Amino acid sequence: MDRRRLLGPANAITPAVGISSNPKDNEPEKDVTMSDATTEDKFFVQAGNIDNANGSCYMEVGDGSIILACSVYGPRPINNSFISRGSFSVETKFMPHVPQGTDGAPNFSELTGVEQRLSSFVETSLLPSVLLSKYPKSTIDVYVHVMACDDPSNLHRLASWMVNCASVALVDAEIEVRDVVTSGASGAGVASFMALADDGIVGMWLDGDASGVTTTLDACATKANAIRANINSYLLNRTP
């Protein structure tokens, strides 16, 4: 059996999905877009497009306002060391031509301040889902590259799509996970959710006044659920 093919129940009903804004990428079993009243974004996704990675995902949001490419390497052995649980890391990088906003100046590490914040949020969101106990003495490394971003000041929206892109790449890499994590952004907040935990929050980044937290999180959850429905449809229908 091909482990890459995710089979649903025999009586499963697949939700209708749209078409890509890019006509040449319009292949029903490999591409999916979403248009829903709960979100302002349509998106295009394609997994398995980086040959030298264990898993990968390419994602376009809107009319190319955000373009992401994610690659997963691992599980890879850690030499001269034994750990009972696998190691998991996420690194996000902006391509040189993509602006990063006011906090994008390089610091003493290889990552800018913006890249560090995004890396931390994506890693925090995905970590509860990955079954690291299945990968002793191994490391799983995730790299998310920002190829386009029309509004670098809206990091919450960018962070949410980074999580969604990386989630698909982990599935493509056949990494064992508890659930596909999806994320939604609203206003000055972004939150990631895992349906297996009754839509429990696995990652949250909120700025501004705390008085509207409940409203913001509810809006984030609504968007994340709509995105999950379309990602699940794509994963169930894609060919190896």
Coordinates of C-alpha atoms in Angstrom, one line a residue:
M1 CA 0.0 0.0 0.0
D2 CA 1.3 3.5 -0.8
R3 CA 1.5 5.3 2.5
R4 CA 1.2 8.6 0.7
R5 CA -2.3 8.0 -0.3
L6 CA -4.7 8.9 2.5
L7 CA -7.9 6.9 2.2
G8 CA -11.1 8.1 3.7
P9 CA -14.2 6.0 4.5
A10 CA -16.2 4.5 1.6
N11 CA -19.1 6.7 2.2
A12 CA -17.1 9.9 2.6
I13 CA -18.5 13.0 0.9
T14 CA -15.9 15.3 -0.6
P15 CA -16.8 19.0 -0.4
A16 CA -16.8 21.0 -3.6
V17 CA -13.7 23.1 -4.2
G18 CA -12.9 25.8 -6.7
I19 CA -10.2 26.2 -9.2
S20 CA -6.8 27.8 -9.2
S21 CA -6.4 31.5 -10.2
N22 CA -3.5 30.2 -12.3
P23 CA -5.1 28.2 -15.3
K24 CA -2.0 26.2 -16.0
D25 CA -2.0 24.7 -12.5
N26 CA -5.7 23.6 -12.8
E27 CA -5.4 19.9 -12.0
P28 CA -8.3 18.7 -9.8
E29 CA -6.4 16.0 -7.9
K30 CA -3.3 18.2 -7.2
D31 CA -4.6 21.7 -6.7
V32 CA -7.3 23.2 -4.5
T33 CA -8.6 26.7 -3.9
M34 CA -10.9 28.0 -1.3
S35 CA -13.5 30.7 -1.3
D36 CA -15.7 30.9 1.7
A37 CA -17.7 33.7 3.4
T38 CA -15.6 33.1 6.6
T39 CA -12.4 34.2 5.0
E40 CA -11.2 36.9 2.7
D41 CA -8.6 34.7 1.1
K42 CA -8.7 32.1 -1.7
F43 CA -5.7 29.8 -1.7
F44 CA -3.9 27.4 -4.0
V45 CA -1.9 24.5 -2.7
Q46 CA 0.3 21.8 -4.2
A47 CA 2.3 19.3 -2.3
G48 CA 5.3 17.2 -3.3
N49 CA 6.9 19.8 -5.6
I50 CA 10.5 19.8 -4.2
D51 CA 12.2 16.6 -5.2
N52 CA 15.1 16.6 -2.8
A53 CA 13.0 17.1 0.3
N54 CA 11.1 14.4 2.2
G55 CA 8.0 16.5 2.0
S56 CA 7.0 19.9 0.6
C57 CA 4.2 22.3 -0.1
Y58 CA 3.7 25.4 -2.4
M59 CA 0.9 27.8 -1.4
E60 CA -0.5 30.9 -3.0
V61 CA -2.9 33.1 -1.0
G62 CA -5.3 35.5 -2.7
D63 CA -4.0 36.7 -6.1
G64 CA -0.4 36.0 -5.1
S65 CA -0.4 38.4 -2.2
I66 CA 1.4 35.7 -0.2
I67 CA 3.4 33.0 -1.8
L68 CA 5.1 30.3 0.4
A69 CA 7.3 27.3 -0.2
C70 CA 7.8 24.8 2.6
S71 CA 10.2 21.9 2.7
V72 CA 10.6 19.2 5.3
Y73 CA 13.8 17.2 5.9
G74 CA 13.6 14.2 8.1
P75 CA 13.4 12.2 10.1
R76 CA 17.2 12.3 9.8
P77 CA 19.5 10.5 12.3
I78 CA 21.4 12.4 14.9
N79 CA 25.0 11.0 15.0
N80 CA 26.8 10.3 18.3
S81 CA 23.7 11.1 20.4
F82 CA 20.7 9.2 21.7
I83 CA 17.5 10.9 22.6
S84 CA 14.2 9.1 23.3
R85 CA 12.2 11.7 21.4
G86 CA 12.9 13.3 18.1
S87 CA 14.0 16.8 17.7
F88 CA 11.8 19.3 15.8
S89 CA 12.7 22.7 14.4
V90 CA 11.2 25.4 12.2
E91 CA 13.0 28.1 10.3
T92 CA 11.4 30.8 8.3
K93 CA 13.2 33.0 5.8
F94 CA 12.2 35.8 3.5
M95 CA 13.6 35.8 0.0
P96 CA 16.0 38.8 -0.5
H97 CA 13.5 40.7 -2.7
V98 CA 10.6 40.4 -0.1
P99 CA 10.4 43.3 2.4
Q100 CA 10.1 42.5 6.1
G101 CA 8.8 45.7 7.6
T102 CA 10.4 47.8 10.4
D103 CA 11.5 44.8 12.4
G104 CA 13.3 43.1 9.6
A105 CA 16.8 44.4 10.3
P106 CA 19.3 41.6 10.8
N107 CA 20.5 40.9 14.3
F108 CA 23.3 38.8 15.8
S109 CA 21.8 35.5 14.6
E110 CA 21.2 34.4 11.0
L111 CA 17.5 35.3 11.3
T112 CA 16.0 38.7 11.4
G113 CA 13.7 39.7 14.3
V114 CA 10.7 39.1 12.1
E115 CA 11.9 35.7 11.0
Q116 CA 12.6 34.7 14.6
R117 CA 9.1 35.6 15.7
L118 CA 7.5 33.8 12.7
S119 CA 9.7 30.7 13.2
S120 CA 8.8 30.5 16.9
F121 CA 5.0 30.8 16.2
V122 CA 5.0 28.1 13.5
E123 CA 7.1 25.7 15.6
T124 CA 4.9 26.3 18.7
S125 CA 1.8 25.6 16.6
L126 CA 3.0 22.4 15.0
L127 CA 4.9 20.8 17.9
P128 CA 1.8 19.5 19.8
S129 CA 0.8 17.6 16.7
V130 CA 4.0 15.8 15.8
L131 CA 4.5 12.4 17.4
L132 CA 8.2 12.9 18.3
S133 CA 8.2 9.7 20.4
K134 CA 8.1 7.8 17.1
Y135 CA 11.4 9.2 16.0
P136 CA 14.1 8.6 18.7
K137 CA 17.6 9.7 17.8
S138 CA 16.2 11.7 14.9
T139 CA 15.6 15.3 13.8
I140 CA 12.8 16.8 11.7
D141 CA 13.6 20.2 10.2
V142 CA 11.0 22.4 8.5
Y143 CA 11.9 25.4 6.3
V144 CA 9.4 27.9 5.2
H145 CA 10.4 30.5 2.6
V146 CA 8.4 33.6 1.9
M147 CA 8.5 34.2 -1.8
A148 CA 6.0 37.1 -1.8
C149 CA 4.2 39.2 0.8
D150 CA 2.2 42.3 -0.2
D151 CA 1.8 43.5 3.4
P152 CA 4.8 42.7 5.6
S153 CA 3.3 44.7 8.4
N154 CA 0.5 42.1 8.8
L155 CA 2.6 39.4 10.4
H156 CA -0.5 37.7 11.9
R157 CA -2.0 36.9 8.5
L158 CA 1.4 35.7 7.2
A159 CA 2.0 33.5 10.2
S160 CA -1.3 31.8 9.8
W161 CA -0.6 30.8 6.2
M162 CA 2.9 29.6 7.2
V163 CA 1.3 27.2 9.6
N164 CA -1.2 25.9 7.0
C165 CA 1.6 25.5 4.4
A166 CA 3.9 23.6 6.8
S167 CA 1.1 21.3 8.0
V168 CA 0.5 20.1 4.4
A169 CA 4.3 19.6 4.0
L170 CA 4.5 17.4 7.1
V171 CA 1.7 15.2 5.8
D172 CA 3.5 15.0 2.4
A173 CA 6.7 13.9 4.3
E174 CA 4.7 11.1 5.9
I175 CA 5.6 12.4 9.3
E176 CA 3.3 10.9 11.9
V177 CA 1.0 13.6 13.4
R178 CA -1.9 13.6 15.7
D179 CA -3.9 15.9 13.4
V180 CA -3.4 18.5 10.7
V181 CA -3.0 21.9 12.4
T182 CA -4.6 24.9 10.7
S183 CA -4.5 28.5 11.5
G184 CA -6.6 31.6 11.0
A185 CA -5.9 35.3 11.6
S186 CA -8.2 38.2 12.5
G187 CA -7.3 41.8 13.2
A188 CA -4.3 41.9 15.5
G189 CA -4.3 38.2 16.3
V190 CA -3.6 34.7 14.9
A191 CA -4.4 31.3 16.4
S192 CA -3.7 27.7 15.4
F193 CA -6.1 24.9 16.2
M194 CA -6.0 21.1 16.3
A195 CA -9.5 19.5 15.6
L196 CA -8.5 16.3 17.5
A197 CA -8.4 18.4 20.7
D198 CA -11.9 19.7 20.1
D199 CA -10.6 22.7 18.2
G200 CA -8.1 23.3 21.0
I201 CA -5.7 26.2 20.6
V202 CA -2.1 25.0 20.0
G203 CA -0.6 28.4 19.1
M204 CA -1.7 32.0 19.8
W205 CA -0.2 35.4 19.0
L206 CA -2.2 38.4 20.0
D207 CA -1.3 42.1 20.0
G208 CA -3.2 45.1 21.2
D209 CA -6.1 45.5 23.7
A210 CA -7.0 42.3 25.5
S211 CA -10.7 43.3 25.7
G212 CA -11.5 41.7 22.3
V213 CA -9.6 38.5 22.8
T214 CA -12.7 36.2 22.7
T215 CA -14.1 37.8 19.5
T216 CA -10.7 37.6 17.9
L217 CA -10.2 33.9 18.8
D218 CA -13.6 33.0 17.6
A219 CA -12.9 34.7 14.2
C220 CA -9.6 32.9 14.0
A221 CA -11.2 29.5 14.7
T222 CA -13.9 30.1 12.1
K223 CA -11.3 30.8 9.4
A224 CA -9.1 27.9 10.6
N225 CA -12.0 25.5 10.3
A226 CA -12.8 26.6 6.8
I227 CA -9.2 26.2 5.8
R228 CA -9.0 22.7 7.4
A229 CA -12.1 21.5 5.5
N230 CA -10.4 22.4 2.2
I231 CA -7.0 21.1 3.1
N232 CA -8.5 17.8 4.2
S233 CA -10.4 17.6 0.9
Y234 CA -7.2 18.2 -1.0
L235 CA -5.3 15.5 1.0
L236 CA -8.0 13.0 0.5
N237 CA -8.2 13.5 -3.2
R238 CA -4.6 14.0 -4.2
T239 CA -2.7 11.3 -6.1
P240 CA 0.7 10.1 -5.0

